[in-house]
Short mmCIF file of C-alpha atoms and ligand atoms in Angstrom, two decimals:
data_model
loop_
_atom_site.label_atom_id
_atom_site.label_comp_id
_atom_site.label_asym_id
_atom_site.label_seq_id
_atom_site.Cartn_x
_atom_site.Cartn_y
_atom_site.Cartn_z
CA MET A 1 0.00 0.00 0.00
CA ASN A 2 1.11 3.54 -0.69
CA GLU A 3 2.21 5.73 2.16
CA ILE A 4 -0.56 7.49 4.07
CA ARG A 5 0.03 11.23 3.80
CA VAL A 6 -2.39 13.67 5.33
CA ARG A 7 -2.32 17.38 5.84
CA PHE A 8 -3.90 20.07 7.92
CA ALA A 9 -4.43 23.17 5.81
CA PRO A 10 -5.49 26.18 7.87
CA SER A 11 -5.91 29.64 6.40
CA PRO A 12 -4.08 32.18 8.55
CA THR A 13 -6.97 34.59 8.55
CA GLY A 14 -7.62 33.86 12.22
CA PHE A 15 -6.16 32.04 15.19
CA LEU A 16 -6.37 28.24 15.41
CA HIS A 17 -10.06 27.63 16.03
CA VAL A 18 -10.79 24.64 18.27
CA GLY A 19 -12.76 23.15 15.35
CA GLY A 20 -9.63 23.46 13.23
CA ALA A 21 -7.59 21.95 16.03
CA ARG A 22 -9.97 18.98 16.08
CA THR A 23 -9.50 18.55 12.29
CA ALA A 24 -5.74 18.69 12.79
CA ILE A 25 -5.97 16.10 15.56
CA PHE A 26 -7.91 13.61 13.42
CA ASN A 27 -5.34 14.02 10.65
CA TRP A 28 -2.50 13.60 13.10
CA LEU A 29 -4.02 10.56 14.82
CA TYR A 30 -4.70 8.90 11.50
CA ALA A 31 -1.14 9.51 10.31
CA ARG A 32 0.34 8.17 13.56
CA ASN A 33 -2.00 5.18 13.57
CA LYS A 34 -1.00 4.28 10.02
CA ASN A 35 2.67 5.14 10.34
CA GLY A 36 2.10 7.80 7.75
CA LYS A 37 3.07 11.43 7.43
CA PHE A 38 1.29 14.42 8.90
CA LEU A 39 1.88 17.63 6.98
CA LEU A 40 0.98 21.24 7.59
CA ARG A 41 0.12 23.66 4.84
CA ILE A 42 -0.58 27.28 5.60
CA GLU A 43 -3.10 28.51 3.02
CA ASP A 44 -1.97 32.08 2.89
CA THR A 45 -2.93 33.06 -0.64
CA ASP A 46 -5.34 35.80 0.40
CA PRO A 47 -2.94 38.73 0.73
CA GLU A 48 -5.45 40.94 2.49
CA ARG A 49 -6.70 38.55 5.11
CA SER A 50 -3.65 36.35 5.73
CA LYS A 51 -1.34 37.56 8.47
CA SER A 52 2.04 36.12 9.31
CA GLU A 53 1.39 36.64 13.04
CA LEU A 54 -1.65 34.41 12.64
CA SER A 55 0.39 31.73 10.86
CA GLU A 56 2.80 31.85 13.77
CA GLN A 57 -0.01 31.67 16.27
CA ILE A 58 -1.50 28.64 14.49
CA ILE A 59 1.87 26.88 14.47
CA ARG A 60 2.39 27.76 18.13
CA SER A 61 -0.99 26.29 19.04
CA MET A 62 -0.25 23.16 17.01
CA ASN A 63 3.07 22.75 18.80
CA TRP A 64 1.38 23.29 22.13
CA LEU A 65 -1.04 20.47 21.34
CA GLY A 66 1.95 18.32 20.39
CA MET A 67 1.36 18.15 16.65
CA ILE A 68 4.47 18.85 14.64
CA ALA A 69 4.56 18.44 10.88
CA ASP A 70 6.69 15.58 9.62
CA GLU A 71 8.01 17.64 6.71
CA PRO A 72 8.77 21.34 6.33
CA ILE A 73 5.65 23.49 6.53
CA VAL A 74 4.27 24.39 3.11
CA TYR A 75 3.28 28.00 2.56
CA GLN A 76 0.70 27.99 -0.20
CA ALA A 77 1.44 31.54 -1.38
CA LEU A 78 4.86 30.35 -2.53
CA ASN A 79 3.17 27.99 -5.02
CA ILE A 80 1.06 30.58 -6.84
CA GLU A 81 3.01 30.28 -10.10
CA ARG A 82 2.43 26.55 -10.10
CA HIS A 83 -1.31 27.07 -9.47
CA LYS A 84 -1.42 29.44 -12.45
CA GLN A 85 0.43 26.97 -14.60
CA VAL A 86 -2.14 24.27 -13.81
CA ALA A 87 -5.03 26.66 -14.45
CA LEU A 88 -3.52 27.30 -17.88
CA MET A 89 -3.15 23.55 -18.43
CA LEU A 90 -6.91 23.21 -17.82
CA LEU A 91 -7.52 26.09 -20.20
CA GLU A 92 -5.42 24.51 -22.91
CA SER A 93 -7.04 21.11 -22.55
CA GLY A 94 -10.49 22.68 -22.89
CA ASN A 95 -11.48 21.83 -19.32
CA ALA A 96 -11.59 25.50 -18.54
CA TYR A 97 -12.43 28.61 -20.52
CA ARG A 98 -12.07 32.34 -20.46
CA ALA A 99 -15.09 34.21 -19.14
CA PHE A 100 -15.12 37.87 -20.09
CA GLU A 101 -18.08 39.09 -18.01
CA THR A 102 -17.43 42.14 -15.92
CA ALA A 103 -18.19 42.27 -12.23
CA GLU A 104 -21.25 44.41 -13.03
CA GLU A 105 -22.58 41.88 -15.52
CA LEU A 106 -22.20 39.08 -13.00
CA GLU A 107 -23.88 41.17 -10.37
CA GLU A 108 -26.80 41.62 -12.73
CA GLN A 109 -27.04 37.82 -13.19
CA ARG A 110 -26.93 37.41 -9.44
CA LYS A 111 -29.79 39.85 -8.97
CA ILE A 112 -31.91 38.06 -11.52
CA ALA A 113 -31.34 34.77 -9.71
CA GLN A 114 -32.28 36.44 -6.45
CA ARG A 115 -35.44 37.85 -7.96
CA ASN A 116 -36.39 34.42 -9.27
CA LYS A 117 -35.46 32.88 -5.93
CA VAL A 118 -33.07 30.38 -7.49
CA PRO A 119 -29.43 29.80 -6.55
CA PHE A 120 -27.10 31.85 -8.69
CA LYS A 121 -25.34 29.91 -11.38
CA TYR A 122 -23.10 31.47 -13.98
CA ASN A 123 -24.99 31.42 -17.30
CA ARG A 124 -22.04 30.17 -19.35
CA ALA A 125 -22.35 33.03 -21.78
CA SER A 126 -18.61 32.88 -22.51
CA LEU A 127 -18.47 29.12 -22.94
CA ASN A 128 -19.21 29.02 -26.62
CA LEU A 129 -17.73 32.28 -27.79
CA PRO A 130 -16.40 31.90 -31.31
CA GLU A 131 -12.63 31.77 -31.59
CA VAL A 132 -12.57 35.11 -33.47
CA THR A 133 -14.45 36.88 -30.72
CA ILE A 134 -12.08 35.51 -28.12
CA LYS A 135 -9.13 36.67 -30.22
CA LYS A 136 -10.68 40.09 -30.61
CA TYR A 137 -11.36 40.45 -26.87
CA LEU A 138 -7.83 39.33 -26.06
CA ALA A 139 -6.42 41.81 -28.58
CA GLU A 140 -8.47 44.56 -26.94
CA GLY A 141 -6.96 43.55 -23.63
CA ARG A 142 -10.33 42.73 -22.07
CA PRO A 143 -9.93 41.18 -18.65
CA TYR A 144 -11.20 37.65 -18.15
CA ALA A 145 -11.49 35.07 -15.44
CA VAL A 146 -10.79 31.41 -16.08
CA ARG A 147 -13.72 29.15 -15.25
CA PHE A 148 -13.69 25.41 -14.92
CA ARG A 149 -16.01 23.70 -17.35
CA VAL A 150 -18.14 21.38 -15.27
CA PRO A 151 -19.01 18.33 -17.35
CA GLU A 152 -22.44 16.76 -17.38
CA GLY A 153 -23.21 13.83 -15.14
CA ILE A 154 -22.90 12.96 -11.50
CA THR A 155 -19.85 13.17 -9.27
CA GLU A 156 -19.69 10.40 -6.76
CA PHE A 157 -17.20 9.49 -4.11
CA ASP A 158 -16.98 7.20 -1.17
CA ASP A 159 -16.49 9.44 1.81
CA ILE A 160 -14.74 7.58 4.61
CA VAL A 161 -17.14 9.02 7.18
CA HIS A 162 -20.34 9.56 5.21
CA GLY A 163 -20.13 6.67 2.77
CA LYS A 164 -21.38 7.08 -0.80
CA THR A 165 -21.87 10.72 -1.56
CA SER A 166 -23.02 12.08 -4.86
CA PHE A 167 -23.60 15.46 -6.41
CA LYS A 168 -25.41 16.31 -9.62
CA ASN A 169 -23.01 18.22 -11.80
CA SER A 170 -25.90 20.31 -13.05
CA ASP A 171 -26.01 21.84 -9.55
CA ILE A 172 -22.39 22.90 -9.78
CA ASP A 173 -21.50 26.27 -11.17
CA ASP A 174 -18.69 26.65 -13.70
CA PHE A 175 -16.53 27.96 -10.90
CA VAL A 176 -13.69 30.42 -11.30
CA ILE A 177 -10.21 28.95 -10.97
CA MET A 178 -8.26 32.09 -11.85
CA ARG A 179 -9.48 35.62 -11.23
CA SER A 180 -9.24 38.37 -13.83
CA ASP A 181 -6.15 39.74 -12.05
CA GLY A 182 -4.43 36.43 -12.74
CA SER A 183 -4.60 35.16 -9.17
CA PRO A 184 -5.61 31.52 -8.73
CA VAL A 185 -8.39 30.76 -6.23
CA TYR A 186 -8.53 28.37 -3.28
CA MET A 187 -10.36 25.70 -5.27
CA ILE A 188 -7.45 25.08 -7.64
CA ALA A 189 -4.65 25.87 -5.19
CA VAL A 190 -5.85 23.16 -2.83
CA VAL A 191 -6.02 20.53 -5.58
CA VAL A 192 -2.60 21.37 -6.97
CA ASP A 193 -0.92 21.45 -3.58
CA ASP A 194 -2.57 18.25 -2.39
CA TYR A 195 -1.42 16.56 -5.57
CA ASP A 196 2.11 17.95 -5.34
CA MET A 197 2.33 17.01 -1.67
CA LYS A 198 1.17 13.49 -2.58
CA ILE A 199 -1.68 13.66 -0.09
CA SER A 200 -3.45 10.33 0.11
CA HIS A 201 -6.32 11.29 2.43
CA ILE A 202 -8.03 14.64 2.75
CA ILE A 203 -9.52 14.88 6.22
CA ARG A 204 -11.39 18.10 6.88
CA GLY A 205 -14.62 19.56 8.20
CA ASP A 206 -18.05 18.95 6.75
CA ASP A 207 -18.12 22.58 5.70
CA HIS A 208 -15.88 21.55 2.79
CA LEU A 209 -18.16 18.79 1.57
CA SER A 210 -19.61 20.91 -1.24
CA ASN A 211 -16.09 21.75 -2.49
CA THR A 212 -15.22 18.10 -2.90
CA PRO A 213 -17.08 17.37 -6.17
CA LYS A 214 -15.47 20.44 -7.74
CA GLN A 215 -12.06 19.30 -6.63
CA ILE A 216 -12.65 15.74 -7.80
CA LEU A 217 -13.69 17.07 -11.23
CA MET A 218 -10.41 18.95 -11.43
CA TYR A 219 -8.35 15.90 -10.47
CA ARG A 220 -10.09 13.96 -13.20
CA ALA A 221 -9.67 16.69 -15.79
CA LEU A 222 -5.98 16.74 -14.99
CA GLY A 223 -5.69 12.97 -15.13
CA TRP A 224 -4.53 12.87 -11.52
CA ASN A 225 -5.39 10.20 -8.97
CA VAL A 226 -8.22 11.31 -6.71
CA PRO A 227 -7.30 11.09 -3.00
CA GLU A 228 -9.63 9.65 -0.38
CA PHE A 229 -11.90 12.05 1.49
CA ALA A 230 -13.12 12.05 5.06
CA HIS A 231 -15.42 14.87 6.13
CA LEU A 232 -15.69 15.39 9.85
CA PRO A 233 -18.84 16.39 11.73
CA MET A 234 -19.15 19.98 12.79
CA ILE A 235 -18.84 21.06 16.40
CA LEU A 236 -21.81 22.80 17.98
CA ASP A 237 -22.18 24.51 21.31
CA GLU A 238 -24.48 23.35 24.09
CA GLU A 239 -27.39 25.22 22.49
CA LYS A 240 -26.74 23.22 19.31
CA LYS A 241 -25.59 26.34 17.54
CA LYS A 242 -22.35 26.87 15.67
CA LEU A 243 -19.52 27.48 18.13
CA SER A 244 -19.28 31.19 18.56
CA LYS A 245 -16.80 33.25 20.46
CA ARG A 246 -19.67 35.18 21.99
CA ARG A 247 -20.60 32.08 23.95
CA ASN A 248 -17.40 30.04 24.34
CA PRO A 249 -13.76 30.70 23.74
CA VAL A 250 -13.01 29.30 20.29
CA SER A 251 -9.31 29.99 19.99
CA THR A 252 -7.00 27.16 21.02
CA GLU A 253 -4.58 29.64 22.54
CA GLU A 254 -7.33 30.97 24.75
CA TYR A 255 -7.72 27.52 26.31
CA LYS A 256 -4.02 27.54 27.02
CA ASP A 257 -4.36 30.94 28.64
CA LYS A 258 -7.31 29.71 30.67
CA GLY A 259 -5.18 27.03 32.28
CA TYR A 260 -6.16 23.94 30.31
CA LEU A 261 -3.47 21.34 29.79
CA PRO A 262 -2.69 20.55 26.15
CA GLU A 263 -3.11 16.81 26.67
CA ALA A 264 -6.54 17.39 28.21
CA LEU A 265 -7.73 19.63 25.38
CA PHE A 266 -6.35 17.13 22.87
CA ASN A 267 -8.23 14.31 24.59
CA PHE A 268 -11.43 16.34 24.80
CA LEU A 269 -11.32 17.51 21.17
CA THR A 270 -10.69 13.97 19.95
CA LEU A 271 -13.88 12.83 21.65
CA LEU A 272 -15.79 15.44 19.66
CA GLY A 273 -16.76 13.11 16.88
CA PHE A 274 -14.75 10.05 17.87
CA ALA A 275 -15.52 7.44 20.52
CA PRO A 276 -12.93 4.78 21.31
CA GLU A 277 -14.18 1.23 21.34
CA ASN A 278 -14.36 1.01 25.12
CA ASN A 279 -16.03 4.44 25.30
CA ALA A 280 -13.32 5.60 27.70
CA GLU A 281 -13.26 9.34 28.28
CA VAL A 282 -9.83 9.97 29.67
CA VAL A 283 -7.53 8.49 27.09
CA SER A 284 -3.86 9.27 26.59
CA LYS A 285 -2.49 10.29 23.23
CA GLU A 286 -0.66 7.00 22.89
CA GLU A 287 -3.90 5.11 23.44
CA LEU A 288 -5.78 7.36 21.04
CA ILE A 289 -3.19 6.69 18.36
CA LYS A 290 -3.77 2.98 18.80
CA LEU A 291 -7.54 3.21 18.99
CA PHE A 292 -8.19 5.75 16.25
CA THR A 293 -10.31 4.50 13.39
CA PHE A 294 -12.74 6.25 11.08
CA GLU A 295 -15.19 3.48 11.79
CA ARG A 296 -15.85 5.13 15.10
CA VAL A 297 -16.12 8.67 13.80
CA ASN A 298 -19.62 10.08 14.01
CA LYS A 299 -21.53 11.44 11.07
CA LYS A 300 -23.54 13.76 13.26
CA SER A 301 -22.34 17.01 14.78
CA ALA A 302 -20.64 16.89 18.13
CA VAL A 303 -21.47 19.11 21.10
CA PHE A 304 -18.75 21.09 22.80
CA ASP A 305 -19.52 20.42 26.43
CA MET A 306 -17.56 22.77 28.64
CA LYS A 307 -18.36 20.79 31.79
CA LYS A 308 -16.85 17.70 30.26
CA LEU A 309 -13.75 19.60 29.24
CA ASN A 310 -13.40 20.89 32.80
CA TRP A 311 -13.79 17.41 34.16
CA ILE A 312 -11.24 15.93 31.75
CA ASN A 313 -8.86 18.76 32.53
CA SER A 314 -9.24 18.22 36.27
CA GLU A 315 -8.44 14.54 35.75
CA TYR A 316 -5.29 15.45 33.84
CA ILE A 317 -4.26 17.96 36.50
CA ARG A 318 -4.63 15.30 39.18
CA ASN A 319 -2.57 12.87 37.15
CA THR A 320 0.15 15.22 36.02
CA ASP A 321 3.41 15.29 37.90
CA THR A 322 3.53 18.30 40.21
CA ASN A 323 6.90 19.41 38.87
CA GLU A 324 5.39 19.62 35.41
CA LEU A 325 2.50 21.66 36.75
CA ILE A 326 4.97 24.02 38.41
CA VAL A 327 6.62 24.68 35.06
CA ILE A 328 3.26 25.38 33.42
CA ALA A 329 2.11 27.58 36.30
CA LYS A 330 5.33 29.58 36.10
CA GLY A 331 4.58 30.34 32.46
CA SER A 332 0.94 31.20 33.15
CA LYS A 333 -0.21 34.42 31.57
CA TYR A 334 -3.19 34.56 33.89
CA LEU A 335 -1.11 34.42 37.07
CA ALA A 336 1.21 37.08 35.68
CA GLU A 337 -1.74 39.30 34.73
CA ASN A 338 -2.97 38.99 38.28
CA GLY A 339 0.31 40.14 39.67
CA ILE A 340 1.56 36.76 40.84
CA ASP A 341 5.25 36.24 40.24
CA LEU A 342 5.95 32.61 41.04
CA SER A 343 9.67 33.11 40.72
CA LYS A 344 9.47 34.75 44.16
CA PHE A 345 8.48 31.44 45.71
CA THR A 346 10.47 28.28 46.09
CA ASP A 347 9.51 25.21 44.11
CA VAL A 348 8.98 23.40 47.39
CA TYR A 349 6.41 25.99 48.39
CA ILE A 350 4.62 26.01 45.02
CA SER A 351 4.65 22.25 44.97
CA SER A 352 3.04 22.04 48.45
CA VAL A 353 0.35 24.50 47.34
CA ILE A 354 -0.36 22.54 44.16
CA MET A 355 -0.48 19.24 46.04
CA LEU A 356 -2.94 20.66 48.52
CA MET A 357 -5.12 22.21 45.81
CA LYS A 358 -4.84 19.54 43.11
CA GLU A 359 -8.14 17.87 43.90
CA ARG A 360 -10.02 21.15 43.55
CA LEU A 361 -8.52 22.48 40.34
CA ASN A 362 -10.47 22.36 37.09
CA THR A 363 -7.89 24.52 35.39
CA LEU A 364 -4.49 25.74 36.45
CA ASN A 365 -5.96 29.24 36.61
CA ASP A 366 -8.01 28.01 39.55
CA LEU A 367 -4.72 28.03 41.41
CA TYR A 368 -5.20 31.77 41.46
CA ASP A 369 -8.99 31.81 41.60
CA PHE A 370 -9.14 29.46 44.58
CA GLY A 371 -5.72 29.97 46.10
CA GLU A 372 -4.67 33.54 45.45
CA TYR A 373 -3.91 33.95 49.15
CA PHE A 374 -0.98 31.55 48.95
CA PHE A 375 0.82 34.11 46.85
CA LYS A 376 -0.57 37.41 48.13
CA ASP A 377 -1.47 38.59 51.61
CA PRO A 378 -5.19 39.33 51.72
CA GLU A 379 -6.09 42.98 51.36
CA ASN A 380 -9.76 42.56 52.15
CA TYR A 381 -11.70 40.15 54.24
CA ASP A 382 -14.97 38.53 53.30
CA GLU A 383 -17.58 40.90 54.69
CA LYS A 384 -20.11 38.31 55.66
CA GLY A 385 -17.35 36.38 57.38
CA ILE A 386 -16.42 39.44 59.41
CA VAL A 387 -20.01 39.99 60.52
CA LYS A 388 -20.44 36.35 61.40
CA TYR A 389 -17.14 35.45 63.05
CA TRP A 390 -15.41 38.64 64.23
CA VAL A 391 -17.72 39.00 67.20
CA ALA A 392 -17.13 40.84 70.46
CA GLU A 393 -16.76 37.85 72.80
CA ILE A 394 -14.20 36.15 70.57
CA LYS A 395 -12.06 39.16 69.69
CA PRO A 396 -9.94 39.16 72.89
CA LEU A 397 -9.54 35.40 72.76
CA PHE A 398 -8.38 35.44 69.15
CA ARG A 399 -5.89 38.18 70.02
CA GLU A 400 -4.63 36.08 72.87
CA PHE A 401 -4.38 33.02 70.65
CA SER A 402 -2.47 34.99 68.03
CA LYS A 403 0.14 35.89 70.67
CA GLU A 404 0.57 32.21 71.41
CA LEU A 405 1.00 31.44 67.74
CA GLU A 406 3.74 34.04 67.47
CA ASN A 407 5.73 32.18 70.07
CA PHE A 408 4.77 28.70 68.98
CA LYS A 409 7.77 26.57 68.14
CA HIS A 410 6.22 23.49 66.58
CA TRP A 411 4.88 24.73 63.26
CA SER A 412 3.32 21.56 62.00
CA LEU A 413 -0.19 20.62 61.07
CA LEU A 414 -0.91 18.31 63.97
CA GLU A 415 0.66 20.42 66.65
CA LEU A 416 -1.00 23.59 65.44
CA GLU A 417 -4.35 21.92 65.45
CA GLU A 418 -3.81 20.45 68.88
CA LYS A 419 -2.71 23.80 70.21
CA LEU A 420 -5.84 25.50 68.94
CA ARG A 421 -8.12 22.82 70.31
CA ILE A 422 -6.58 22.90 73.78
CA PHE A 423 -6.73 26.67 73.81
CA ALA A 424 -10.43 26.58 72.87
CA GLU A 425 -11.19 23.94 75.43
CA ASN A 426 -9.52 25.92 78.21
CA ARG A 427 -11.49 29.02 77.28
CA GLN A 428 -14.68 27.03 76.83
CA ILE A 429 -15.34 28.11 73.29
CA LYS A 430 -15.75 26.03 70.19
CA ALA A 431 -12.59 25.37 68.23
CA ALA A 432 -14.53 26.31 65.09
CA GLN A 433 -14.91 29.88 66.34
CA LEU A 434 -11.16 30.31 66.25
CA ILE A 435 -10.74 28.27 63.11
CA HIS A 436 -13.09 30.54 61.16
CA LEU A 437 -11.13 33.59 62.24
CA LEU A 438 -7.83 31.98 61.52
CA ARG A 439 -9.01 31.26 57.99
CA LEU A 440 -10.48 34.72 57.51
CA SER A 441 -7.37 36.50 58.71
CA VAL A 442 -4.91 34.38 56.76
CA THR A 443 -6.83 33.93 53.48
CA GLY A 444 -9.42 36.72 53.56
CA LYS A 445 -12.00 34.08 52.72
CA THR A 446 -14.50 31.86 54.46
CA VAL A 447 -13.62 28.78 52.43
CA SER A 448 -10.27 27.14 51.85
CA PRO A 449 -8.71 23.74 52.20
CA GLY A 450 -8.11 22.67 55.81
CA ILE A 451 -6.72 25.78 57.50
CA PHE A 452 -4.03 23.91 59.42
CA GLU A 453 -2.73 22.53 56.15
CA VAL A 454 -2.83 26.01 54.72
CA ILE A 455 -0.85 27.64 57.53
CA GLU A 456 1.55 24.75 57.73
CA ILE A 457 2.46 25.45 54.11
CA MET A 458 2.49 29.23 54.54
CA GLY A 459 4.85 28.97 57.44
CA LYS A 460 5.08 30.77 60.71
CA ASP A 461 6.22 34.20 59.58
CA SER A 462 3.73 34.56 56.80
CA THR A 463 0.85 33.34 58.97
CA ASN A 464 1.69 35.61 61.86
CA ARG A 465 2.18 38.60 59.57
CA ARG A 466 -1.27 38.03 58.08
CA ILE A 467 -2.91 37.70 61.47
CA TYR A 468 -1.14 40.83 62.65
CA ASN A 469 -2.41 42.76 59.61
CA PHE A 470 -5.90 41.46 60.16
CA LEU A 471 -5.88 42.63 63.75
CA GLN A 472 -4.58 46.03 62.71
CA LYS A 473 -7.32 46.48 60.17
CA ASN A 474 -10.24 45.11 62.12
N1 LIG B 1 -7.81 26.35 4.04
C1 LIG B 1 -9.08 25.72 4.21
C2 LIG B 1 -9.70 26.21 5.50
O1 LIG B 1 -9.02 26.73 6.35
C3 LIG B 1 -8.98 24.22 4.31
C4 LIG B 1 -8.81 23.58 3.00
C5 LIG B 1 -8.93 22.07 3.05
O2 LIG B 1 -8.77 21.47 4.12
O3 LIG B 1 -9.12 21.52 2.01
O4 LIG B 1 -10.89 26.07 5.66
#
């Protein structure tokens, strides 16, 4: 069998959309599963909308997800001359023709179609122009586009996901392959590049399904082997609408910034449209490579379920080595934006915080959202907590207890707890009354992991400084 060669072909007109990332993942998994090649082609032929920063961002996001092209990245814009050459080949062989209509004339045709409530289809007025007229127009320097001549009949293919798929050629417009300014369009560029890159399988979103018959017709007209096609289901949001950035983040990089682990996002995106045989939900990349098969790819759209992503991510956080999490946390944009500079803390400290918090984290950003106080002294104290716990009869006792803490030598979880309980017992108050205040003064909050664990990690100086500040302010 020939080598399996697949490609992911994003247009750098935006960041890497999670839907695009999912397409890339299916290509990548298929290539790895079949010992084939995974290639990346940046489709940057639109000079106005393509941005090199966006190409870089896409590549960065791909790298972050662990998908690196097996051959040098192809930049489509560098192949424009070749695309033109092939367009001219189609022109010469009579599979394409010059269409001399002006933009205004086409607009007029479009309006008529609209008025008649039928889909616009180019009326082929230029198809049968006599040779002399063509010569005359060319001599006059009239601009023309090159249109592909769609033959009669039916175009059928066996889509790996959808099965037999057929299109009536009469529904297909004689589409433009080269604009009047001489620039080739996507439809031909993609065919030429896929052919030149020896792509065996084109795996892409369902939104490209209607392009496929046009592309197959071009392969045939050129006498080239038609690759296999697999069209992947679309991804919808929980309201069954197209994923939209108004409702969910859609940029892969944004998930990174929000504290998702790349392996978790990879796992989650793979399950959008693919279910491994055992229906497992937390599946490593290595396993996914082994299990991946188009037989278990859904035809129907998949729903992007944020809760499931959070759950998968929390599972990965729990199972990721703390040292690795430290490295990721140190590079976190979110922590930096919130004024947390982890380089000021020792790895031992950060590691103790992460180990204590691990069970509660959905994302690494929760390290800040739930545990900000480990890295910053509280500036404010939960108001309800103050009203509820900072009450007259306890105030002097808490002050007294804080003095004891300052002089306490055995700063360890068990001894701290024992000390507090004995103190409470002697004063005939509930330990909880002191515990609430200890938590409030040290964290500013009314909820946290076990407070003795918290202050054991924070250490004596930091704890006492916080209590001192609390007493000054309240
Ligand atoms: N560049 C196209 C896109 O970003 C993909 C082309 C293809 O996969 O055939 O939608």
